[in-house]
């Protein structure tokens, strides 16, 4: 089973407290890069097709990814590595101010075709590079399943109706879509997640997942709607939580083709949500986008299962 993730890397800059004299902290980030990193941490065969500059942030991010076993394919070299200044509120909730351009030109690396392609975030909807992402996804989906996470960044989405159309094009290419309740609230104000998920399922995906932070998550198919609670943990920050959730979902579903995804049962979907929610819970319990490896995920899953009286 091999994964290809296509999307941006971003240097997440966490400013030092005013007057502290400390230096700003720089963390490797970018939603697709985080998903690739999470898959690498779980021992999966994964390649990231991205843009990185030969600058300190680019070298930091590349070392971070390759340290987890991710193969990094640089399809285009920008003037500088994209960055985002991260703000954290009193609850550890992250907000971002971006300095990013997405101009990817190079396609997927030569060699055997991947069995799964993941796209999302800025790279899937931002011109001109989004055209490359969509063209590669359309080409590869003949042999590979596809997942998509819109990971909406309103300040980079442009005019609202056009942004919705771009997102829905990506949804239509996908077998599995994951979105947060905040994503859906921006895309479709005043609509319930169930309503949006039903409309997305009609576009083509077999499964739509909705994350709701501390309120847990939902899995919707044409036959089932399943909810799961989020494990209770002390939150340090929420950076990368949704990406860790996505990595754990893809790891759990690895090797299942389109027919298998269409046939997932309610009990399996509940277990899928619990495992992915556990990965997100581990991530929010520590600073930055630091998803668990397989042993950490299994240990945390068993701990949370004992607390709730379930079998992991």
Tab-separated table of C-alpha atoms in Angstrom:
chain	number	residue	atom	x	y	z
A	1	UNK	CA	0.000	0.000	0.000
A	2	UNK	CA	1.536	3.309	-1.055
A	3	UNK	CA	0.281	6.832	-0.426
A	4	UNK	CA	0.875	9.983	-2.438
A	5	UNK	CA	0.016	13.261	-0.729
A	6	UNK	CA	-0.027	16.390	-2.904
A	7	UNK	CA	0.025	19.757	-1.204
A	8	UNK	CA	1.748	22.529	0.614
A	9	UNK	CA	4.374	22.688	3.302
A	10	UNK	CA	4.175	25.700	5.619
A	11	UNK	CA	6.534	26.968	8.301
A	12	UNK	CA	4.303	27.671	11.314
A	13	UNK	CA	5.807	30.580	13.254
A	14	UNK	CA	4.756	30.880	16.901
A	15	UNK	CA	5.765	34.358	18.150
A	16	UNK	CA	7.573	34.572	21.450
A	17	UNK	CA	5.703	36.403	24.244
A	18	UNK	CA	6.225	40.154	24.044
A	19	UNK	CA	9.127	41.290	26.170
A	20	UNK	CA	10.330	37.753	26.895
A	21	UNK	CA	13.528	38.100	24.892
A	22	UNK	CA	12.944	34.601	23.518
A	23	UNK	CA	13.108	33.760	19.826
A	24	UNK	CA	10.027	32.905	17.800
A	25	UNK	CA	9.477	29.159	17.449
A	26	UNK	CA	9.202	27.626	13.971
A	27	UNK	CA	7.299	24.347	13.525
A	28	UNK	CA	6.959	22.336	10.304
A	29	UNK	CA	3.368	22.554	9.118
A	30	UNK	CA	0.926	22.675	6.233
A	31	UNK	CA	-2.104	20.387	6.289
A	32	UNK	CA	-1.053	17.979	3.495
A	33	UNK	CA	2.505	17.841	4.851
A	34	UNK	CA	1.103	17.057	8.304
A	35	UNK	CA	-0.996	14.211	6.869
A	36	UNK	CA	2.062	12.779	5.117
A	37	UNK	CA	4.079	13.099	8.316
A	38	UNK	CA	1.344	11.365	10.307
A	39	UNK	CA	1.270	8.477	7.833
A	40	UNK	CA	5.041	8.223	8.043
A	41	UNK	CA	4.860	8.110	11.831
A	42	UNK	CA	2.410	5.227	11.496
A	43	UNK	CA	4.905	3.332	9.341
A	44	UNK	CA	3.203	3.825	5.995
A	45	UNK	CA	4.907	4.086	2.602
A	46	UNK	CA	4.238	7.737	1.745
A	47	UNK	CA	5.484	10.346	-0.717
A	48	UNK	CA	4.745	14.072	-0.503
A	49	UNK	CA	4.690	16.096	-3.723
A	50	UNK	CA	5.173	19.706	-2.673
A	51	UNK	CA	7.049	22.984	-2.992
A	52	UNK	CA	10.034	23.834	-0.816
A	53	UNK	CA	12.641	26.553	-1.108
A	54	UNK	CA	16.297	26.010	-0.290
A	55	UNK	CA	16.096	28.200	2.807
A	56	UNK	CA	16.235	27.514	6.580
A	57	UNK	CA	12.490	26.858	6.828
A	58	UNK	CA	12.552	24.554	3.805
A	59	UNK	CA	15.469	22.554	5.150
A	60	UNK	CA	13.803	22.304	8.575
A	61	UNK	CA	10.581	20.985	7.054
A	62	UNK	CA	12.328	18.510	4.745
A	63	UNK	CA	14.399	17.088	7.616
A	64	UNK	CA	11.247	16.787	9.723
A	65	UNK	CA	9.416	14.859	7.016
A	66	UNK	CA	12.257	12.572	5.978
A	67	UNK	CA	12.886	11.827	9.651
A	68	UNK	CA	9.471	10.152	9.714
A	69	UNK	CA	10.228	8.192	6.550
A	70	UNK	CA	8.354	10.478	4.126
A	71	UNK	CA	9.813	10.756	0.628
A	72	UNK	CA	9.758	14.407	-0.362
A	73	UNK	CA	9.376	15.201	-4.068
A	74	UNK	CA	9.819	18.896	-4.815
A	75	UNK	CA	7.759	19.624	-7.901
A	76	UNK	CA	8.613	23.318	-7.904
A	77	UNK	CA	11.048	25.554	-6.008
A	78	UNK	CA	9.468	28.816	-4.793
A	79	UNK	CA	11.384	31.962	-3.895
A	80	UNK	CA	10.787	31.229	-0.202
A	81	UNK	CA	9.113	28.500	1.797
A	82	UNK	CA	5.527	29.454	2.676
A	83	UNK	CA	4.913	30.529	6.260
A	84	UNK	CA	2.085	31.223	8.670
A	85	UNK	CA	2.164	33.188	11.921
A	86	UNK	CA	0.219	31.161	14.485
A	87	UNK	CA	-1.949	32.754	17.149
A	88	UNK	CA	-3.216	30.698	20.082
A	89	UNK	CA	-6.191	31.746	22.194
A	90	UNK	CA	-6.750	30.868	25.854
A	91	UNK	CA	-8.116	27.424	24.863
A	92	UNK	CA	-5.131	26.613	22.651
A	93	UNK	CA	-7.230	27.140	19.511
A	94	UNK	CA	-4.992	28.092	16.597
A	95	UNK	CA	-5.466	30.874	14.044
A	96	UNK	CA	-3.120	31.682	11.158
A	97	UNK	CA	-1.849	34.665	9.159
A	98	UNK	CA	-0.381	33.358	5.899
A	99	UNK	CA	2.446	34.324	3.574
A	100	UNK	CA	2.009	31.719	0.870
A	101	UNK	CA	1.851	31.196	-2.870
A	102	UNK	CA	1.083	27.893	-4.597
A	103	UNK	CA	2.507	27.541	-8.092
A	104	UNK	CA	3.195	23.799	-8.363
A	105	UNK	CA	4.079	22.756	-11.916
A	106	UNK	CA	5.709	19.323	-11.611
A	107	UNK	CA	3.567	16.201	-11.606
A	108	UNK	CA	3.729	12.992	-9.599
A	109	UNK	CA	7.122	11.257	-9.388
A	110	UNK	CA	7.991	8.512	-11.859
A	111	UNK	CA	7.598	4.923	-10.726
A	112	UNK	CA	4.742	2.668	-9.640
A	113	UNK	CA	1.416	4.436	-9.291
A	114	UNK	CA	0.258	5.024	-5.709
A	115	UNK	CA	-2.696	3.081	-4.379
A	116	UNK	CA	-4.096	6.124	-2.570
A	117	UNK	CA	-3.879	9.871	-3.266
A	118	UNK	CA	-4.629	12.523	-0.647
A	119	UNK	CA	-5.205	16.193	-1.529
A	120	UNK	CA	-6.461	19.196	0.346
A	121	UNK	CA	-6.189	22.595	1.893
A	122	UNK	CA	-4.593	25.554	0.117
A	123	UNK	CA	-2.982	23.470	-2.624
A	124	UNK	CA	-6.236	22.027	-3.949
A	125	UNK	CA	-7.983	25.358	-4.542
A	126	UNK	CA	-5.289	28.036	-5.029
A	127	UNK	CA	-4.280	28.987	-8.577
A	128	UNK	CA	-2.152	28.334	-10.461
A	129	UNK	CA	-0.865	25.232	-8.654
A	130	UNK	CA	-4.317	23.795	-7.988
A	131	UNK	CA	-4.614	22.970	-11.695
A	132	UNK	CA	-1.638	20.605	-11.347
A	133	UNK	CA	-3.126	19.001	-8.215
A	134	UNK	CA	-6.459	18.337	-9.906
A	135	UNK	CA	-4.905	17.101	-13.149
A	136	UNK	CA	-2.693	14.625	-11.284
A	137	UNK	CA	-5.596	13.463	-9.124
A	138	UNK	CA	-7.810	12.888	-12.158
A	139	UNK	CA	-5.020	10.933	-13.859
A	140	UNK	CA	-4.138	8.794	-10.850
A	141	UNK	CA	-7.656	8.029	-9.591
A	142	UNK	CA	-8.118	5.432	-12.339
A	143	UNK	CA	-5.919	3.143	-10.227
A	144	UNK	CA	-5.991	4.815	-6.817
A	145	UNK	CA	-8.575	5.806	-4.241
A	146	UNK	CA	-8.663	9.506	-3.351
A	147	UNK	CA	-9.244	11.466	-0.145
A	148	UNK	CA	-9.759	15.191	0.340
A	149	UNK	CA	-9.742	17.610	3.273
A	150	UNK	CA	-10.756	21.193	2.386
A	151	UNK	CA	-9.134	22.583	5.564
A	152	UNK	CA	-10.668	25.966	4.738
A	153	UNK	CA	-8.526	29.084	5.152
A	154	UNK	CA	-11.036	31.905	4.491
A	155	UNK	CA	-8.418	34.579	3.867
A	156	UNK	CA	-6.974	32.527	1.000
A	157	UNK	CA	-10.200	31.201	-0.536
A	158	UNK	CA	-11.169	34.194	-2.644
A	159	UNK	CA	-14.774	34.908	-3.659
A	160	UNK	CA	-17.118	32.656	-1.704
A	161	UNK	CA	-19.227	31.095	-4.460
A	162	UNK	CA	-16.166	30.366	-6.584
A	163	UNK	CA	-14.442	28.830	-3.563
A	164	UNK	CA	-17.421	26.548	-2.931
A	165	UNK	CA	-17.366	25.447	-6.578
A	166	UNK	CA	-13.645	24.610	-6.342
A	167	UNK	CA	-14.189	22.630	-3.144
A	168	UNK	CA	-17.075	20.704	-4.657
A	169	UNK	CA	-14.967	19.795	-7.675
A	170	UNK	CA	-12.445	18.206	-5.306
A	171	UNK	CA	-15.249	16.461	-3.420
A	172	UNK	CA	-16.509	14.958	-6.689
A	173	UNK	CA	-13.041	13.495	-7.401
A	174	UNK	CA	-12.837	11.826	-3.999
A	175	UNK	CA	-13.838	8.547	-2.402
A	176	UNK	CA	-13.424	9.894	1.133
A	177	UNK	CA	-13.853	13.474	2.354
A	178	UNK	CA	-13.076	14.845	5.812
A	179	UNK	CA	-14.119	18.350	6.864
A	180	UNK	CA	-14.408	20.179	10.169
A	181	UNK	CA	-17.624	21.780	11.351
A	182	UNK	CA	-15.819	25.132	10.991
A	183	UNK	CA	-15.030	24.331	7.338
A	184	UNK	CA	-18.678	23.564	6.658
A	185	UNK	CA	-19.902	26.664	8.507
A	186	UNK	CA	-17.803	28.881	6.241
A	187	UNK	CA	-18.668	27.042	3.038
A	188	UNK	CA	-22.384	26.656	3.757
A	189	UNK	CA	-23.582	29.144	6.407
A	190	UNK	CA	-26.739	28.126	8.283
A	191	UNK	CA	-26.736	24.562	6.904
A	192	UNK	CA	-26.448	21.540	9.180
A	193	UNK	CA	-23.443	19.207	8.673
A	194	UNK	CA	-25.799	16.307	7.908
A	195	UNK	CA	-27.377	18.289	5.067
A	196	UNK	CA	-24.008	19.193	3.560
A	197	UNK	CA	-22.706	15.651	3.927
A	198	UNK	CA	-25.750	14.243	2.109
A	199	UNK	CA	-25.194	16.648	-0.768
A	200	UNK	CA	-21.494	15.769	-0.929
A	201	UNK	CA	-22.267	12.046	-0.935
A	202	UNK	CA	-24.455	12.638	-3.970
A	203	UNK	CA	-21.420	14.099	-5.770
A	204	UNK	CA	-19.547	10.800	-5.544
A	205	UNK	CA	-17.682	10.063	-2.288
A	206	UNK	CA	-18.440	6.852	-0.426
A	207	UNK	CA	-17.743	8.365	3.012
A	208	UNK	CA	-17.915	11.873	4.475
A	209	UNK	CA	-16.373	12.512	7.884
A	210	UNK	CA	-17.071	15.621	9.968
A	211	UNK	CA	-14.856	16.574	12.900
A	212	UNK	CA	-16.356	18.709	15.671
A	213	UNK	CA	-13.477	19.316	18.058
A	214	UNK	CA	-14.336	18.405	21.642
A	215	UNK	CA	-17.834	17.391	20.490
A	216	UNK	CA	-16.420	14.391	18.620
A	217	UNK	CA	-16.947	13.357	15.010
A	218	UNK	CA	-19.443	11.996	12.490
A	219	UNK	CA	-19.191	9.446	9.684
A	220	UNK	CA	-21.835	9.485	6.979
A	221	UNK	CA	-22.402	7.114	4.071
A	222	UNK	CA	-25.427	6.451	1.895
A	223	UNK	CA	-26.559	3.841	4.426
A	224	UNK	CA	-25.238	4.919	7.832
A	225	UNK	CA	-24.757	7.927	10.077
A	226	UNK	CA	-22.442	7.252	13.015
A	227	UNK	CA	-21.233	9.552	15.793
A	228	UNK	CA	-18.301	9.173	18.181
A	229	UNK	CA	-17.258	11.146	21.235
A	230	UNK	CA	-13.841	12.760	21.478
A	231	UNK	CA	-11.489	11.436	24.178
A	232	UNK	CA	-11.091	13.889	27.046
A	233	UNK	CA	-7.584	15.305	27.343
A	234	UNK	CA	-5.893	18.480	28.542
A	235	UNK	CA	-5.418	20.611	25.426
A	236	UNK	CA	-2.041	22.263	24.866
A	237	UNK	CA	-2.958	23.483	21.367
A	238	UNK	CA	-5.034	22.294	18.430
A	239	UNK	CA	-2.338	22.623	15.747
A	240	UNK	CA	-2.473	19.615	13.426
A	241	UNK	CA	-5.340	17.846	15.204
A	242	UNK	CA	-7.464	17.446	12.087
A	243	UNK	CA	-4.459	16.263	10.088
A	244	UNK	CA	-3.656	13.605	12.692
A	245	UNK	CA	-7.283	12.503	12.509
A	246	UNK	CA	-6.952	12.230	8.712
A	247	UNK	CA	-3.696	10.251	8.897
A	248	UNK	CA	-5.238	7.753	11.289
A	249	UNK	CA	-8.304	7.398	9.044
A	250	UNK	CA	-6.137	6.666	6.003
A	251	UNK	CA	-3.997	4.234	7.979
A	252	UNK	CA	-7.081	2.377	9.211
A	253	UNK	CA	-8.617	2.179	5.737
A	254	UNK	CA	-5.374	1.263	3.953
A	255	UNK	CA	-5.872	-1.275	1.196
A	256	UNK	CA	-9.634	-0.874	0.906
A	257	UNK	CA	-10.707	-0.084	-2.631
A	258	UNK	CA	-13.767	1.808	-3.809
A	259	UNK	CA	-16.146	-1.124	-3.452
A	260	UNK	CA	-14.963	-1.774	0.111
A	261	UNK	CA	-15.378	1.882	1.062
A	262	UNK	CA	-18.953	1.850	-0.217
A	263	UNK	CA	-19.706	-1.165	1.942
A	264	UNK	CA	-18.384	0.010	5.325
A	265	UNK	CA	-20.750	-0.908	8.151
A	266	UNK	CA	-21.833	1.166	11.124
A	267	UNK	CA	-19.725	-0.735	13.656
A	268	UNK	CA	-16.608	-0.380	11.524
A	269	UNK	CA	-17.256	3.337	11.034
A	270	UNK	CA	-17.601	3.812	14.800
A	271	UNK	CA	-14.246	2.136	15.359
A	272	UNK	CA	-12.698	4.235	12.610
A	273	UNK	CA	-13.875	7.442	14.296
A	274	UNK	CA	-12.641	6.314	17.713
A	275	UNK	CA	-9.177	5.475	16.411
A	276	UNK	CA	-8.873	8.725	14.456
A	277	UNK	CA	-10.226	10.703	17.401
A	278	UNK	CA	-7.585	9.108	19.605
A	279	UNK	CA	-4.831	10.251	17.236
A	280	UNK	CA	-6.208	13.791	17.338
A	281	UNK	CA	-6.432	13.681	21.142
A	282	UNK	CA	-2.781	12.682	21.454
A	283	UNK	CA	-1.826	15.529	19.133
A	284	UNK	CA	-3.723	18.254	21.009
A	285	UNK	CA	-2.161	17.099	24.284
A	286	UNK	CA	1.261	18.350	23.137
A	287	UNK	CA	2.585	21.424	21.353
A	288	UNK	CA	2.602	21.644	17.570
A	289	UNK	CA	1.598	19.152	14.893
A	290	UNK	CA	3.084	16.076	16.574
A	291	UNK	CA	0.926	13.048	15.717
A	292	UNK	CA	1.428	9.712	17.444
A	293	UNK	CA	3.403	6.797	16.088
A	294	UNK	CA	1.728	3.393	16.023
A	295	UNK	CA	2.793	2.345	19.525
A	296	UNK	CA	1.645	5.672	21.008
A	297	UNK	CA	-1.674	5.447	19.191
A	298	UNK	CA	-2.294	1.891	20.380
A	299	UNK	CA	-1.357	2.759	23.977
A	300	UNK	CA	-3.595	5.832	24.009
A	301	UNK	CA	-6.446	3.888	22.418
A	302	UNK	CA	-6.279	1.226	25.106
A	303	UNK	CA	-6.169	3.879	27.831
A	304	UNK	CA	-9.193	5.745	26.471
A	305	UNK	CA	-11.055	2.458	25.960
A	306	UNK	CA	-10.508	1.472	29.599
A	307	UNK	CA	-11.807	4.860	30.743
A	308	UNK	CA	-14.995	4.414	28.722
A	309	UNK	CA	-15.469	0.713	29.374
A	310	UNK	CA	-14.909	-0.342	25.761
A	311	UNK	CA	-12.574	-2.792	24.039
A	312	UNK	CA	-9.870	-1.159	21.893
